[in-house]
Coordinates of C-alpha atoms and ligand atoms in Angstrom, one line a residue:
X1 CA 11.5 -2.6 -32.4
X2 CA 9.8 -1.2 -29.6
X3 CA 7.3 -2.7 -27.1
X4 CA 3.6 -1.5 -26.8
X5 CA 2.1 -2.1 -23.4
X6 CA -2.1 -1.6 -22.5
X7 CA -2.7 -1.0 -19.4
X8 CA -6.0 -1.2 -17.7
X9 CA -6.7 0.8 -14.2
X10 CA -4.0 3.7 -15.7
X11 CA -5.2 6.7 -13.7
X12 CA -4.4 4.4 -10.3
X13 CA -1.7 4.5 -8.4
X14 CA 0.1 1.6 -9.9
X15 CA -0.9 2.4 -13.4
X16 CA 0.4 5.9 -13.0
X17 CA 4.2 4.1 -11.7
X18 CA 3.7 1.6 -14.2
X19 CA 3.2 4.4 -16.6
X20 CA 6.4 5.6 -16.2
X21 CA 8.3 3.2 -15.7
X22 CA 7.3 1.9 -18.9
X23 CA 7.4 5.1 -20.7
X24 CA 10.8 5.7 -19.6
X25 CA 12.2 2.4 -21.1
X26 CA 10.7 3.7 -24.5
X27 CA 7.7 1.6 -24.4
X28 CA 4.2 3.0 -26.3
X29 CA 1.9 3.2 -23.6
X30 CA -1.9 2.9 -24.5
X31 CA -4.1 2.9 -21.1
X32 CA -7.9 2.1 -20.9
X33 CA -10.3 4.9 -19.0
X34 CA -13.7 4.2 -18.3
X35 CA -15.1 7.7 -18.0
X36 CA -14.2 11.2 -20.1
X37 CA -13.4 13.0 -17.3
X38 CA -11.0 11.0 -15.8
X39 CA -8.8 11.4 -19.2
X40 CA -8.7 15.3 -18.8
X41 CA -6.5 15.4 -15.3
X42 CA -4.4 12.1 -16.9
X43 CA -3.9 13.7 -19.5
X44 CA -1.7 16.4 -18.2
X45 CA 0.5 14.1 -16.6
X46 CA 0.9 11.5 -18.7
X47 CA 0.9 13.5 -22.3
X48 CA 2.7 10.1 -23.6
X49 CA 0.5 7.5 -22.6
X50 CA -2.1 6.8 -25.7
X51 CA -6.0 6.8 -24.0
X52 CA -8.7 4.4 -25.2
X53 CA -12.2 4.9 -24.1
X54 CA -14.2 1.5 -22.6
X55 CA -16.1 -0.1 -20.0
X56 CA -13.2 -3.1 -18.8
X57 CA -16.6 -5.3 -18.1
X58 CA -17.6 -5.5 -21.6
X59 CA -15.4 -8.0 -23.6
X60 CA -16.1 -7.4 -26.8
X61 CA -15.1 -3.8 -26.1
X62 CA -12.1 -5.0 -24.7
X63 CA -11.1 -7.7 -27.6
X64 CA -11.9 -5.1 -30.1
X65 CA -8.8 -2.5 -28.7
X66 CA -6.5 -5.6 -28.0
X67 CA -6.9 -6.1 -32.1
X68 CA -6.6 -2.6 -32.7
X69 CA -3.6 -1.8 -30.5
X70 CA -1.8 -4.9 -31.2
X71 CA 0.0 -5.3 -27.3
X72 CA 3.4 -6.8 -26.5
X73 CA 2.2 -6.8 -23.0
X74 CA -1.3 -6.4 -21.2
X75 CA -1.5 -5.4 -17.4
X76 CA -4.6 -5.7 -16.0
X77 CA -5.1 -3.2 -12.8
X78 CA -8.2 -2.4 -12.7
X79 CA -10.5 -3.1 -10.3
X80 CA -12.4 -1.9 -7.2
X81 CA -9.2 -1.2 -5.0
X82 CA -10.7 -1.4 -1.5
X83 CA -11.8 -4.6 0.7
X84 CA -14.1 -2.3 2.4
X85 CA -16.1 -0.9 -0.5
X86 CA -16.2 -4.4 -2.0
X87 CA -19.0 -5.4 1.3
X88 CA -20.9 -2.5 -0.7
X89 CA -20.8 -3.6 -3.7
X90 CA -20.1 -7.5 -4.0
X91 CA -21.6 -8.2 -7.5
X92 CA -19.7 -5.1 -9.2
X93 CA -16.7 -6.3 -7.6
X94 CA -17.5 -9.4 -8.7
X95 CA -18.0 -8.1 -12.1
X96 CA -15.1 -5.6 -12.5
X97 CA -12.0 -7.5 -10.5
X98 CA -13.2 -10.6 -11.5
X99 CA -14.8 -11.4 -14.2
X100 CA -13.4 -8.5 -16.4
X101 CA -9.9 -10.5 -16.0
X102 CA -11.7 -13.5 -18.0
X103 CA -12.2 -10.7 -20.5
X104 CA -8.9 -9.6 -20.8
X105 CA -7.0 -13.0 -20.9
X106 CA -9.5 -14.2 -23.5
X107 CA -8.7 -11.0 -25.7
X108 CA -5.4 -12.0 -25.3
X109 CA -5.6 -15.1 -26.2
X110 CA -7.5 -14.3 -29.7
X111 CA -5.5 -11.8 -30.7
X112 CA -2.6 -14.3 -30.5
X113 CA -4.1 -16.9 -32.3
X114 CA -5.4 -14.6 -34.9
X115 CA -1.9 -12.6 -35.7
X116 CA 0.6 -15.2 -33.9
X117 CA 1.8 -12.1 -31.7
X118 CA 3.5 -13.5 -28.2
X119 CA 1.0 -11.5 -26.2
X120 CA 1.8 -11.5 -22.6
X121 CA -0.3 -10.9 -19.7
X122 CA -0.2 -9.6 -16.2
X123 CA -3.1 -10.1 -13.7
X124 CA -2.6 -7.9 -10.5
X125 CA -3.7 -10.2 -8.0
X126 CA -3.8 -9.7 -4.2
X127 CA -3.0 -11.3 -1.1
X128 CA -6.6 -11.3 0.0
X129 CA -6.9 -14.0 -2.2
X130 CA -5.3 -15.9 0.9
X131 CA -8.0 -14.8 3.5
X132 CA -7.0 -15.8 7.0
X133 CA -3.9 -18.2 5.6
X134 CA -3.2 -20.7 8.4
X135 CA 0.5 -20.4 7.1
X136 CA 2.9 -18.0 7.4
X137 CA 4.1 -16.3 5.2
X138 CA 2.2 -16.8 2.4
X139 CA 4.2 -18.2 -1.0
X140 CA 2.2 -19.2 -4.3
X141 CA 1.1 -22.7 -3.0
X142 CA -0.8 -21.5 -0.1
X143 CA -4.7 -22.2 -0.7
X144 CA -6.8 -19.5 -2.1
X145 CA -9.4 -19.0 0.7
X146 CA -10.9 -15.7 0.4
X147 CA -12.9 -14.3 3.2
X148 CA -14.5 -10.9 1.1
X149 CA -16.1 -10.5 -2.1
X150 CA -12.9 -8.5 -2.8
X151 CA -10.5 -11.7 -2.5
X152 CA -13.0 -13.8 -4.2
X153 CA -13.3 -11.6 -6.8
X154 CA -9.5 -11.5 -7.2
X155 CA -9.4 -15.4 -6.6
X156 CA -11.2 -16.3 -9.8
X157 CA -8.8 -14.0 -11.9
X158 CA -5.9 -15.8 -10.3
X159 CA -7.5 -19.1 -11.0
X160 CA -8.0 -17.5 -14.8
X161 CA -4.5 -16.3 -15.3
X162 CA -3.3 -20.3 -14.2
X163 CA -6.4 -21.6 -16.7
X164 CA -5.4 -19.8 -19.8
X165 CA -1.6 -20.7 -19.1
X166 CA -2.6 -23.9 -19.6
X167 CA -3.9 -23.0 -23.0
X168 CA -0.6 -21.7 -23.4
X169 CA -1.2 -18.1 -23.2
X170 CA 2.0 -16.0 -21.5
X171 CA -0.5 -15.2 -18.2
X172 CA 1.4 -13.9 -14.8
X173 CA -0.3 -13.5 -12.0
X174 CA 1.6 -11.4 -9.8
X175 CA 0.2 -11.8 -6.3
X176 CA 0.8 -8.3 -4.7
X177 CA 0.7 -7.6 -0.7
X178 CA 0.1 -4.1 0.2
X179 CA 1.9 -1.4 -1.6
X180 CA 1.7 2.2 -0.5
X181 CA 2.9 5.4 -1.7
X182 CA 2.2 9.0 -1.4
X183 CA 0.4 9.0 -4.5
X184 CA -2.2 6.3 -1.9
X185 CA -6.0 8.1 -1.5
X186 CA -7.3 8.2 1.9
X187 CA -9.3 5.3 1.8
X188 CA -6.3 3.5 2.7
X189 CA -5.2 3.2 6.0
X190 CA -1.5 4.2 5.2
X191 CA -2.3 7.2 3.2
X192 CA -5.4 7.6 5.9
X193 CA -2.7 7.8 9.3
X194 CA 0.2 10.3 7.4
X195 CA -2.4 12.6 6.5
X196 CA -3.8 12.7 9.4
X197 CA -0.5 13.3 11.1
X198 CA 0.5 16.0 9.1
X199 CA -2.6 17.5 9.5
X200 CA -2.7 17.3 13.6
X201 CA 1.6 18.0 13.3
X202 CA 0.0 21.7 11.8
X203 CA -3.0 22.3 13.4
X204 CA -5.2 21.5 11.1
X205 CA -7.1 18.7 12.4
X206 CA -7.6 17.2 16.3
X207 CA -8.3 13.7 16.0
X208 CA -7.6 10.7 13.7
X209 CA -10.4 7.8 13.6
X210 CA -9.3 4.2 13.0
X211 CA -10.3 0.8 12.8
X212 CA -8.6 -2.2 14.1
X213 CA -5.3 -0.8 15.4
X214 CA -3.8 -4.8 15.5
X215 CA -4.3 -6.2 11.8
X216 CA -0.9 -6.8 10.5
X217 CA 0.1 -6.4 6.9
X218 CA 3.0 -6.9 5.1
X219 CA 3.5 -3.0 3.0
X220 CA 6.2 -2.4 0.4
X221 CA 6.5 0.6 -1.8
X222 CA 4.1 0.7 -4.7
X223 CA 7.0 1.3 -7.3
X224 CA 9.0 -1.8 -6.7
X225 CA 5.4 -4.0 -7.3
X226 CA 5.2 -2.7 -10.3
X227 CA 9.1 -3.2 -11.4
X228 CA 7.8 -6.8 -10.5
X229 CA 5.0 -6.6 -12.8
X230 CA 7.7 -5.7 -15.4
X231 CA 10.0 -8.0 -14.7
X232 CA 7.0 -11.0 -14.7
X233 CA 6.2 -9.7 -18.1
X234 CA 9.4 -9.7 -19.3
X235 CA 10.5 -13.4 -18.0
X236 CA 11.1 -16.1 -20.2
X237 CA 8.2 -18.5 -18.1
X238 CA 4.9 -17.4 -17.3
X239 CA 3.9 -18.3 -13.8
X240 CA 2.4 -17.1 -10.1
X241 CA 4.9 -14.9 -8.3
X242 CA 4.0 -13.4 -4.5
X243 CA 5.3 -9.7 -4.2
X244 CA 6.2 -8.8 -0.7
X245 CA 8.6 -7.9 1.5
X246 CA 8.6 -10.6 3.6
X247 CA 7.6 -8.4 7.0
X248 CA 4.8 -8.0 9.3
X249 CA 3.6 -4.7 11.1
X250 CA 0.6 -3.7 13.0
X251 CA -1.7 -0.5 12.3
X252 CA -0.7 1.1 15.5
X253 CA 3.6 0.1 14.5
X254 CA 2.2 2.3 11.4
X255 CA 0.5 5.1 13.2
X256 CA 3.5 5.3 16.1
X257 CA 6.5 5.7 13.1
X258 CA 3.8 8.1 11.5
X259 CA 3.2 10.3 14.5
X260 CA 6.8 10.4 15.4
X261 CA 8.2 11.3 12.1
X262 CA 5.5 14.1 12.1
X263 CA 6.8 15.4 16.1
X264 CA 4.5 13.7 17.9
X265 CA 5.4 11.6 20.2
X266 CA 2.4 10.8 22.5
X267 CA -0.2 9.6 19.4
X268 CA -2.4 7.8 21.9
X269 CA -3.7 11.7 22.4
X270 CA -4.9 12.0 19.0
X271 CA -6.0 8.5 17.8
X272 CA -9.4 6.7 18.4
X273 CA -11.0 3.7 17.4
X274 CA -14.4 3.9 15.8
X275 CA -16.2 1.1 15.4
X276 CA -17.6 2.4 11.5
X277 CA -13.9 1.5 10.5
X278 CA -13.6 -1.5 12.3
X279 CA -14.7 -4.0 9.2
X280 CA -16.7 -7.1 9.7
X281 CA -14.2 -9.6 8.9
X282 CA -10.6 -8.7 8.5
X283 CA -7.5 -10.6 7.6
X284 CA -5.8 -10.8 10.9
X285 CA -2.2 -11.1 9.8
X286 CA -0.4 -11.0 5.6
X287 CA 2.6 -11.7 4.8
X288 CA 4.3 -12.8 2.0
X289 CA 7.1 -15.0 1.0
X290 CA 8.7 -13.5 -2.5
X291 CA 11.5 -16.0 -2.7
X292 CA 10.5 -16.8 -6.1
X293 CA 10.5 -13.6 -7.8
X294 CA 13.7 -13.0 -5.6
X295 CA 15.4 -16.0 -7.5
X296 CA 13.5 -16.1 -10.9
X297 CA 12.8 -12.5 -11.3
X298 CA 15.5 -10.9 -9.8
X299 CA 13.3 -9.0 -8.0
X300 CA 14.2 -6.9 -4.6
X301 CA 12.0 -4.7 -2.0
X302 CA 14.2 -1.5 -2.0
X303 CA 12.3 0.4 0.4
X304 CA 12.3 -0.7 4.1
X305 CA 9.1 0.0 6.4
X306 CA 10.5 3.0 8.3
X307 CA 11.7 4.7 4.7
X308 CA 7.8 4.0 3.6
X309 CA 6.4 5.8 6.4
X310 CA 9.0 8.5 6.3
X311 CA 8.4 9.0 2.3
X312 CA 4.8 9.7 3.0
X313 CA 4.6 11.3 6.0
X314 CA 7.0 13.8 4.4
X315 CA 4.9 14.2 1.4
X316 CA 2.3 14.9 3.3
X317 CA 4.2 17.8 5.8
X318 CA 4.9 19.1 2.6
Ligands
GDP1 P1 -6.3 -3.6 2.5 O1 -5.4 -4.5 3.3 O2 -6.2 -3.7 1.1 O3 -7.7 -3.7 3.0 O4 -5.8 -2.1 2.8 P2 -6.3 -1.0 3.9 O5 -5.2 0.0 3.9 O6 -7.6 -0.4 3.5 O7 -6.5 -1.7 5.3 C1 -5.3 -2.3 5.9 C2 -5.7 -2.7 7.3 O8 -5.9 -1.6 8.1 C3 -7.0 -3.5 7.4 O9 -6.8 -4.6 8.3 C4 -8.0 -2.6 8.0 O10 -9.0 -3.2 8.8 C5 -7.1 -1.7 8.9 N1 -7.6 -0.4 9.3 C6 -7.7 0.0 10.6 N2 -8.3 1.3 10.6 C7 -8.6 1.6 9.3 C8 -9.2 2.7 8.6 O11 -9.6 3.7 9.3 N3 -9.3 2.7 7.3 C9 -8.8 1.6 6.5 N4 -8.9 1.6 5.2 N5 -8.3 0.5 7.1 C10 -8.2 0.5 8.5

């Protein structure tokens, strides 16, 4: 028989892999959109995928379309995506990456209790849950210590995912370090730099402004995080799994692959550093251990660092 997955946060990045992914294994796919308009571009795309109308912050909104679509599996994307908006908005944050994820796992749980149905859940954490971790890398016993209302707001759905496990609910949190793709808005630094080097490769634009050139993350490609969420789903334990690729690189590594796959060799001509993008308090250095979901999940990066950049920056020439 086949599966049914919801998916919350659908018109993202991940929801849109996750999407197909999920479609393509002959799942139904129902996905949650908060606003009218956002269902008319999704639509289009994703023809397949079965839209539900709701605010994610409202949980008896959100128990009512777990009982009406009766899910195999729940993934739980949503959220504000960026650390920097989150100083902008801590108590929405709060609200929608946080507290919405009680919501969810609490629909979750009722709807199995009422129908006996072995709903299972995946919480897409973040490794800003870690803050400023004094180890290195990160693996799932490393503290929580947040350092922005983003991470904190993540933190608690972590700590909700474990807490409803305990009540014997299939919850995964799936602790994911930065995934990037071409399908990445701007707001990201990633998507941010390859634009900006196509653009000054053609022409189009002068200069690119940056932030903090030396903050290190650890940055896969977006489609292997979500074969992890898949796989999390799909495993015969629930449990906390870091998704990473295990490596380190700076902005500027980032921006000097970027410019040179675009031509440009010299990118210290084109880049400055504006303060207005240098945050308040930034994780110096992520990266994250996946041993686990190596071993339990089967799980492997498949895209290296210098393949990341080169997909997007291509995309983006193109
Ligand atoms: P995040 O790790 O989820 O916050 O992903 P981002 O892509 O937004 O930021 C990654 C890192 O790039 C952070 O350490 C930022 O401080 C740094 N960074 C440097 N310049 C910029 C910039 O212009 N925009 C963004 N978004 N990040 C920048």
């Amino acid at each position: 028989m086949s599966r049914t997955a919801f998916v919350t946060g659908v018109s993202g990045q991940d929801g849109g892999y996750l999407a197909e992914q999920l479609l393509g294994q002959g799942v139904q796919v129902h996905g949650l959109f908060r606003w009218p308009e956002q269902l008319t571009t999704f639509r289009t795309r994703f023809p397949d995928v079965q839209p539900h109308l709701g605010d994610l912050t409202n949980p008896t909104r959100m128990a009512a379309l777990v009982a009406e679509i009766g899910p195999d599996e729940i993934y739980n994307l949503a959220g504000i995506s960026s650390v920097a908006q989150s100083w902008a908005d801590p108590v929405g944050t709060g609200r929608v990456s946080g507290l919405a994820a009680a919501g969810i796992l609490h629909a979750a749980y009722q709807h199995k209790e009422a129908t006996g149905q072995d709903v299972r859940v995946v919480q897409a954490s973040s490794a800003e849950i870690f803050g400023n971790p004094v180890n290195s890398p990160q693996d799932e016993s490393t503290p929580l210590a947040p350092i922005t209302p983003y991470g904190a707001a993540k933190a608690y759905a972590h700590t909700m995912a474990g807490t409803f496990r305990s009540r014997e609910l299939f919850a995964v949190s799936v602790v994911l370090y930065n995934h990037e793709s071409p399908r990445r808005p701007p707001q990201f630094v990633t998507r941010k730099i390859t634009q900006g080097a196509a653009l000054i490769a053609r022409g189009e634009q002068d200069e690119l402004r940056l932030g903090n050139l030396d903050a290190r993350r650890d940055w896969g490609w977006a489609p292997d995080y979500v074969d992890a969420m898949i796989r999390a789903a799909r495993h015969d334990v629930a449990g906390d799994y870091v998704i990473a690729t295990g490596r380190s690189h700076s902005v500027r590594d980032f921006v000097a692959a970027a410019f040179t796959r675009a031509g440009i060799d010299d990118w210290e001509k084109y880049v400055v550093v504006d303060p207005a993008f240098v945050r308040p308090v930034d994780a110096v250095e992520l990266v994250g251990d996946s041993g686990k979901a190596r071993r339990e999940l089967g799980w492997t990066p498949t895209v290296d660092f210098d393949e990341l950049v080169g997909r997007m920056v291509d995309a983006d020439l193109r």
